[in-house]
């Protein structure tokens, strides 16, 4: 697709011409799981209770043995050290007990070709999630290092394209065409491998009767609520599911200076609309993102370089000796 097929429209210019009601009305309602969260430091929690229990046993033993032997400085020292360790352990657990949720939604507007008085538009919505957690704990640490050193941000940015047709004379919505998005229906929420080229078109009728888009997996691809209801295990294991709607306060234009600040060009996102509704059946049109696996490839390259080609890593301790080297590798990658 050439750059001339679609042209980006200034957000305020569009509002001046058509108003913002259509932007809010077409924003896709999504369902997200309250169990989408970072890996928790369960070892810290277990150690916390173990030490706390030990302290209680020590205090009880000291009480009963006090008539025979009691050393106040030793008692205070042991209690103080145990308390400090326990505080550090519970703080570490709390820091890792982080839920991932949508924060806001960014928007880009593109104008396509015209048919008489009707103009094709694509609204590209970017629901911004507070993060993304790889199911593999070791790879998740490496992914976080990549975000920190290369992308400079830990937010995750999925993409939903909404195609419509507007009347250029009366400035009203003429037709709701449909959605184009990464479709992740049918897979487990925590499958390590997800297809990043699973783009699929759906007509607007698919969203009727409150058939919202649900987060399909940890990579924040989507599936329809009606499809999710057939996946009993996922539906109930990741309940409760929360409805996220967008309004004027959390729906915001995505501007060029902000894209620069979060290193947009280094992300595997193709901003331009991917379909041409004026060319016919959208369900037969296909799209392949050449940079879809860019992040995964760079992370795998770091693993091969510092951990080894034939090592199967699962736990953080499998890579703890290489963390600083991997961090430096990502820091120098684009410097």
Short mmCIF file of C-alpha atoms in Angstrom, two decimals:
data_model
loop_
_atom_site.label_atom_id
_atom_site.label_comp_id
_atom_site.label_asym_id
_atom_site.label_seq_id
_atom_site.Cartn_x
_atom_site.Cartn_y
_atom_site.Cartn_z
CA UNK A 1 0.00 0.00 0.00
CA UNK A 2 1.38 3.38 -0.96
CA UNK A 3 1.43 6.35 1.39
CA UNK A 4 -1.04 8.17 -0.90
CA UNK A 5 -3.85 5.67 -0.20
CA UNK A 6 -4.41 7.18 3.24
CA UNK A 7 -3.54 10.59 4.62
CA UNK A 8 -3.41 11.46 8.30
CA UNK A 9 -5.95 14.05 9.43
CA UNK A 10 -5.30 16.59 12.16
CA UNK A 11 -7.40 15.69 15.21
CA UNK A 12 -8.72 19.20 15.84
CA UNK A 13 -9.42 19.76 12.16
CA UNK A 14 -11.58 16.62 12.09
CA UNK A 15 -13.49 17.71 15.20
CA UNK A 16 -14.08 21.13 13.69
CA UNK A 17 -15.56 19.48 10.62
CA UNK A 18 -17.42 16.47 12.03
CA UNK A 19 -17.44 16.88 15.81
CA UNK A 20 -16.10 14.35 18.33
CA UNK A 21 -19.28 12.33 18.87
CA UNK A 22 -18.45 9.89 16.07
CA UNK A 23 -14.96 9.32 17.52
CA UNK A 24 -16.37 8.35 20.93
CA UNK A 25 -19.25 6.37 19.42
CA UNK A 26 -16.94 4.25 17.26
CA UNK A 27 -14.36 3.63 20.01
CA UNK A 28 -14.38 -0.14 20.65
CA UNK A 29 -15.54 -1.20 24.11
CA UNK A 30 -13.15 -3.79 25.52
CA UNK A 31 -13.18 -6.39 28.28
CA UNK A 32 -10.02 -6.99 30.26
CA UNK A 33 -9.21 -9.52 32.96
CA UNK A 34 -8.39 -8.48 36.50
CA UNK A 35 -6.06 -11.49 36.66
CA UNK A 36 -3.76 -10.12 33.97
CA UNK A 37 -0.83 -9.28 36.23
CA UNK A 38 2.95 -9.40 36.64
CA UNK A 39 4.72 -12.44 38.07
CA UNK A 40 4.46 -12.31 41.84
CA UNK A 41 7.45 -12.93 44.12
CA UNK A 42 5.80 -15.83 45.97
CA UNK A 43 9.15 -16.86 47.47
CA UNK A 44 9.29 -13.50 49.24
CA UNK A 45 5.77 -14.00 50.59
CA UNK A 46 6.58 -17.52 51.81
CA UNK A 47 9.80 -16.35 53.42
CA UNK A 48 7.90 -13.47 55.08
CA UNK A 49 5.49 -15.85 56.82
CA UNK A 50 8.31 -18.25 57.67
CA UNK A 51 10.36 -15.53 59.38
CA UNK A 52 7.28 -14.00 61.03
CA UNK A 53 6.39 -17.43 62.41
CA UNK A 54 9.94 -17.93 63.60
CA UNK A 55 9.86 -14.58 65.42
CA UNK A 56 6.63 -15.52 67.20
CA UNK A 57 8.11 -18.85 68.24
CA UNK A 58 11.26 -17.09 69.45
CA UNK A 59 9.24 -14.57 71.49
CA UNK A 60 7.17 -17.37 73.06
CA UNK A 61 10.27 -19.41 73.84
CA UNK A 62 12.00 -16.39 75.37
CA UNK A 63 8.96 -15.72 77.57
CA UNK A 64 8.96 -19.23 79.03
CA UNK A 65 12.75 -19.40 79.38
CA UNK A 66 13.11 -15.89 80.84
CA UNK A 67 13.38 -17.10 84.47
CA UNK A 68 16.33 -19.29 83.42
CA UNK A 69 18.03 -17.14 80.81
CA UNK A 70 17.23 -13.78 79.22
CA UNK A 71 19.59 -11.50 77.28
CA UNK A 72 17.90 -8.21 76.44
CA UNK A 73 20.47 -6.94 73.85
CA UNK A 74 20.37 -10.31 72.04
CA UNK A 75 16.56 -10.33 72.12
CA UNK A 76 16.31 -6.82 70.66
CA UNK A 77 18.95 -7.54 68.00
CA UNK A 78 17.23 -10.71 66.78
CA UNK A 79 13.79 -9.06 66.70
CA UNK A 80 15.16 -5.97 64.89
CA UNK A 81 17.00 -7.99 62.22
CA UNK A 82 14.04 -10.29 61.64
CA UNK A 83 11.67 -7.31 61.38
CA UNK A 84 13.88 -5.53 58.82
CA UNK A 85 14.15 -8.69 56.70
CA UNK A 86 10.40 -9.25 56.91
CA UNK A 87 9.70 -5.66 55.84
CA UNK A 88 12.03 -6.02 52.85
CA UNK A 89 10.37 -9.30 51.85
CA UNK A 90 6.81 -7.98 52.03
CA UNK A 91 7.77 -4.78 50.18
CA UNK A 92 9.34 -6.91 47.43
CA UNK A 93 6.15 -8.96 47.18
CA UNK A 94 3.91 -5.90 47.07
CA UNK A 95 6.06 -4.35 44.32
CA UNK A 96 5.58 -7.46 42.16
CA UNK A 97 1.86 -7.82 42.90
CA UNK A 98 0.97 -5.50 40.01
CA UNK A 99 -2.23 -5.69 37.98
CA UNK A 100 -2.14 -4.79 34.30
CA UNK A 101 -5.01 -2.63 33.08
CA UNK A 102 -5.90 -0.14 30.34
CA UNK A 103 -5.03 3.44 31.24
CA UNK A 104 -6.42 5.43 28.31
CA UNK A 105 -6.94 5.21 24.57
CA UNK A 106 -5.00 7.12 21.92
CA UNK A 107 -6.36 7.82 18.47
CA UNK A 108 -5.15 8.59 14.97
CA UNK A 109 -7.47 9.59 12.11
CA UNK A 110 -6.84 8.79 8.44
CA UNK A 111 -8.76 9.89 5.36
CA UNK A 112 -9.02 7.60 2.34
CA UNK A 113 -10.60 7.83 -1.07
CA UNK A 114 -13.99 9.37 -1.83
CA UNK A 115 -17.08 8.06 -3.59
CA UNK A 116 -19.28 10.98 -4.67
CA UNK A 117 -20.13 12.78 -1.40
CA UNK A 118 -18.90 9.93 0.80
CA UNK A 119 -15.40 9.70 2.25
CA UNK A 120 -13.73 6.63 3.73
CA UNK A 121 -12.10 7.14 7.12
CA UNK A 122 -10.06 4.91 9.36
CA UNK A 123 -9.97 5.59 13.10
CA UNK A 124 -7.00 3.80 14.65
CA UNK A 125 -7.52 3.26 18.36
CA UNK A 126 -4.60 2.38 20.64
CA UNK A 127 -5.81 1.12 24.06
CA UNK A 128 -2.81 1.79 26.31
CA UNK A 129 -2.14 -0.94 28.87
CA UNK A 130 0.00 -0.28 31.93
CA UNK A 131 2.31 -3.12 30.93
CA UNK A 132 2.66 -6.59 29.47
CA UNK A 133 3.81 -9.75 31.26
CA UNK A 134 5.46 -12.61 29.38
CA UNK A 135 4.33 -15.99 30.79
CA UNK A 136 7.96 -17.14 30.98
CA UNK A 137 9.37 -15.46 34.10
CA UNK A 138 12.94 -15.35 32.78
CA UNK A 139 11.95 -13.98 29.38
CA UNK A 140 9.71 -11.47 31.13
CA UNK A 141 12.75 -10.00 32.91
CA UNK A 142 14.61 -9.74 29.59
CA UNK A 143 11.55 -8.18 27.95
CA UNK A 144 11.38 -5.59 30.76
CA UNK A 145 15.06 -4.77 30.21
CA UNK A 146 14.34 -4.29 26.50
CA UNK A 147 11.44 -1.94 27.29
CA UNK A 148 13.50 0.02 29.79
CA UNK A 149 16.65 0.41 27.70
CA UNK A 150 15.26 0.57 24.14
CA UNK A 151 11.61 1.65 24.24
CA UNK A 152 12.01 3.82 27.37
CA UNK A 153 8.51 2.89 28.50
CA UNK A 154 6.77 -0.19 29.91
CA UNK A 155 3.33 0.52 28.48
CA UNK A 156 1.88 -1.88 25.92
CA UNK A 157 0.15 -0.55 22.80
CA UNK A 158 -2.28 -2.79 20.89
CA UNK A 159 -4.04 -1.45 17.80
CA UNK A 160 -7.65 -1.58 16.61
CA UNK A 161 -8.62 -0.07 13.25
CA UNK A 162 -12.23 1.00 12.71
CA UNK A 163 -13.39 1.73 9.16
CA UNK A 164 -16.34 3.99 8.40
CA UNK A 165 -17.80 6.15 5.63
CA UNK A 166 -18.80 9.78 6.31
CA UNK A 167 -20.98 12.13 4.30
CA UNK A 168 -18.85 15.15 3.40
CA UNK A 169 -21.92 17.34 2.77
CA UNK A 170 -24.10 16.91 5.86
CA UNK A 171 -21.08 15.90 8.00
CA UNK A 172 -22.81 12.80 9.33
CA UNK A 173 -21.93 9.14 9.62
CA UNK A 174 -23.07 7.28 6.50
CA UNK A 175 -21.93 3.72 7.19
CA UNK A 176 -20.15 1.73 9.90
CA UNK A 177 -17.95 -0.70 7.98
CA UNK A 178 -16.00 -2.78 10.49
CA UNK A 179 -12.92 -3.62 12.54
CA UNK A 180 -9.43 -4.81 11.69
CA UNK A 181 -7.35 -6.14 14.59
CA UNK A 182 -5.02 -8.85 15.84
CA UNK A 183 -7.33 -11.76 16.56
CA UNK A 184 -6.28 -14.19 19.28
CA UNK A 185 -9.39 -16.34 19.73
CA UNK A 186 -9.00 -19.97 20.72
CA UNK A 187 -5.63 -19.87 22.50
CA UNK A 188 -4.77 -20.03 26.18
CA UNK A 189 -4.24 -16.67 27.88
CA UNK A 190 -0.73 -17.73 28.93
CA UNK A 191 0.53 -19.47 25.80
CA UNK A 192 4.12 -18.28 25.29
CA UNK A 193 3.82 -18.26 21.51
CA UNK A 194 1.27 -15.89 20.01
CA UNK A 195 0.78 -15.15 16.31
CA UNK A 196 1.60 -11.47 15.85
CA UNK A 197 0.35 -11.58 12.26
CA UNK A 198 -3.15 -12.76 13.12
CA UNK A 199 -4.89 -9.71 11.65
CA UNK A 200 -8.55 -10.27 10.78
CA UNK A 201 -11.45 -8.12 9.56
CA UNK A 202 -14.93 -8.17 11.12
CA UNK A 203 -18.00 -6.31 9.94
CA UNK A 204 -19.49 -3.79 12.35
CA UNK A 205 -22.49 -6.08 12.92
CA UNK A 206 -20.18 -8.38 14.88
CA UNK A 207 -20.13 -5.86 17.76
CA UNK A 208 -23.91 -5.55 18.07
CA UNK A 209 -25.84 -6.77 21.13
CA UNK A 210 -22.97 -5.85 23.46
CA UNK A 211 -20.55 -8.27 21.82
CA UNK A 212 -17.49 -6.41 23.13
CA UNK A 213 -13.85 -7.06 22.27
CA UNK A 214 -12.17 -9.10 25.03
CA UNK A 215 -8.45 -9.31 25.69
CA UNK A 216 -7.48 -12.72 24.32
CA UNK A 217 -4.02 -13.22 25.81
CA UNK A 218 -1.08 -11.69 27.69
CA UNK A 219 0.05 -9.97 24.46
CA UNK A 220 -3.22 -8.01 24.42
CA UNK A 221 -4.65 -9.38 21.22
CA UNK A 222 -8.44 -9.54 21.11
CA UNK A 223 -11.36 -11.89 20.64
CA UNK A 224 -15.10 -11.31 20.78
CA UNK A 225 -17.05 -11.75 24.00
CA UNK A 226 -19.37 -14.23 22.31
CA UNK A 227 -16.35 -16.35 21.35
CA UNK A 228 -14.88 -16.05 24.85
CA UNK A 229 -18.07 -17.49 26.32
CA UNK A 230 -17.39 -20.75 24.46
CA UNK A 231 -13.98 -20.98 26.16
CA UNK A 232 -15.16 -21.99 29.62
CA UNK A 233 -11.69 -22.35 31.15
CA UNK A 234 -10.45 -18.93 30.06
CA UNK A 235 -13.73 -17.17 30.85
CA UNK A 236 -13.82 -18.38 34.45
CA UNK A 237 -10.12 -18.68 35.24
CA UNK A 238 -9.55 -15.03 34.34
CA UNK A 239 -12.77 -13.64 35.82
CA UNK A 240 -13.75 -11.04 36.78
CA UNK A 241 -13.78 -9.35 33.39
CA UNK A 242 -14.06 -5.57 33.48
CA UNK A 243 -15.78 -3.42 30.85
CA UNK A 244 -13.68 -0.48 29.63
CA UNK A 245 -15.46 2.25 27.71
CA UNK A 246 -13.88 5.37 26.26
CA UNK A 247 -15.03 8.97 26.55
CA UNK A 248 -13.74 12.49 26.00
CA UNK A 249 -11.52 12.33 29.09
CA UNK A 250 -9.65 9.10 28.30
CA UNK A 251 -9.74 9.19 24.47
CA UNK A 252 -6.83 11.31 23.29
CA UNK A 253 -5.11 12.23 20.01
CA UNK A 254 -1.77 10.55 19.37
CA UNK A 255 0.60 13.35 18.43
CA UNK A 256 3.96 13.17 16.70
CA UNK A 257 6.02 14.59 19.57
CA UNK A 258 4.67 11.98 21.95
CA UNK A 259 5.32 9.19 19.45
CA UNK A 260 8.93 10.37 19.35
CA UNK A 261 9.22 10.37 23.15
CA UNK A 262 8.19 6.69 23.41
CA UNK A 263 10.37 5.59 20.48
CA UNK A 264 7.42 4.71 18.27
CA UNK A 265 9.67 3.86 15.33
CA UNK A 266 11.31 1.07 17.35
CA UNK A 267 7.98 -0.60 18.13
CA UNK A 268 6.41 -3.22 15.89
CA UNK A 269 3.45 -0.96 15.03
CA UNK A 270 2.45 0.02 11.49
CA UNK A 271 0.43 3.21 11.90
CA UNK A 272 -1.01 3.41 8.39
CA UNK A 273 -4.41 1.77 7.80
CA UNK A 274 -3.96 -1.67 6.35
CA UNK A 275 -7.13 -2.13 4.29
CA UNK A 276 -8.72 -0.37 1.31
CA UNK A 277 -12.51 -0.45 1.70
CA UNK A 278 -13.00 1.19 -1.70
CA UNK A 279 -11.47 -1.87 -3.39
CA UNK A 280 -14.13 -4.38 -2.41
CA UNK A 281 -14.49 -7.31 0.01
CA UNK A 282 -12.48 -6.45 3.12
CA UNK A 283 -12.67 -10.02 4.42
CA UNK A 284 -10.51 -11.15 1.51
CA UNK A 285 -7.86 -8.46 1.98
CA UNK A 286 -4.74 -9.57 3.85
CA UNK A 287 -1.99 -7.85 5.79
CA UNK A 288 1.41 -8.99 7.01
CA UNK A 289 3.50 -6.77 9.27
CA UNK A 290 7.18 -7.21 8.32
CA UNK A 291 8.21 -6.02 11.80
CA UNK A 292 5.70 -8.12 13.74
CA UNK A 293 8.36 -10.30 15.38
CA UNK A 294 11.01 -7.60 15.77
CA UNK A 295 10.89 -7.42 19.58
CA UNK A 296 10.81 -11.19 19.98
CA UNK A 297 13.75 -11.60 17.59
CA UNK A 298 15.88 -9.07 19.50
CA UNK A 299 15.07 -10.71 22.82
CA UNK A 300 15.86 -14.19 21.47
CA UNK A 301 19.13 -12.85 20.05
CA UNK A 302 20.09 -11.54 23.49
CA UNK A 303 19.26 -14.93 25.04
CA UNK A 304 21.40 -16.76 22.49
CA UNK A 305 24.26 -14.31 22.95
CA UNK A 306 24.43 -14.32 26.74
CA UNK A 307 22.66 -17.50 27.88
CA UNK A 308 23.26 -19.95 25.05
CA UNK A 309 21.56 -21.45 22.03
CA UNK A 310 20.53 -24.71 23.66
CA UNK A 311 19.54 -23.51 27.13
CA UNK A 312 15.90 -23.67 28.11
CA UNK A 313 15.24 -20.79 30.48
CA UNK A 314 12.16 -20.62 32.66
CA UNK A 315 13.05 -19.10 36.02
CA UNK A 316 14.77 -15.84 36.91
CA UNK A 317 17.65 -17.72 38.51
CA UNK A 318 18.42 -19.20 35.06
CA UNK A 319 19.54 -15.74 33.88
CA UNK A 320 20.47 -13.86 37.06
CA UNK A 321 24.19 -13.88 36.25
CA UNK A 322 23.56 -12.43 32.77
CA UNK A 323 21.09 -9.66 33.65
CA UNK A 324 23.62 -6.82 33.77
CA UNK A 325 25.22 -7.93 30.50
CA UNK A 326 21.83 -8.13 28.77
CA UNK A 327 20.91 -4.71 30.12
CA UNK A 328 24.11 -3.22 28.69
CA UNK A 329 23.50 -5.00 25.39
CA UNK A 330 20.06 -3.40 25.00
CA UNK A 331 21.35 -0.02 26.17
CA UNK A 332 23.98 -0.01 23.42
CA UNK A 333 21.72 -1.51 20.75
CA UNK A 334 20.63 1.78 19.15
CA UNK A 335 23.15 4.17 20.71
#
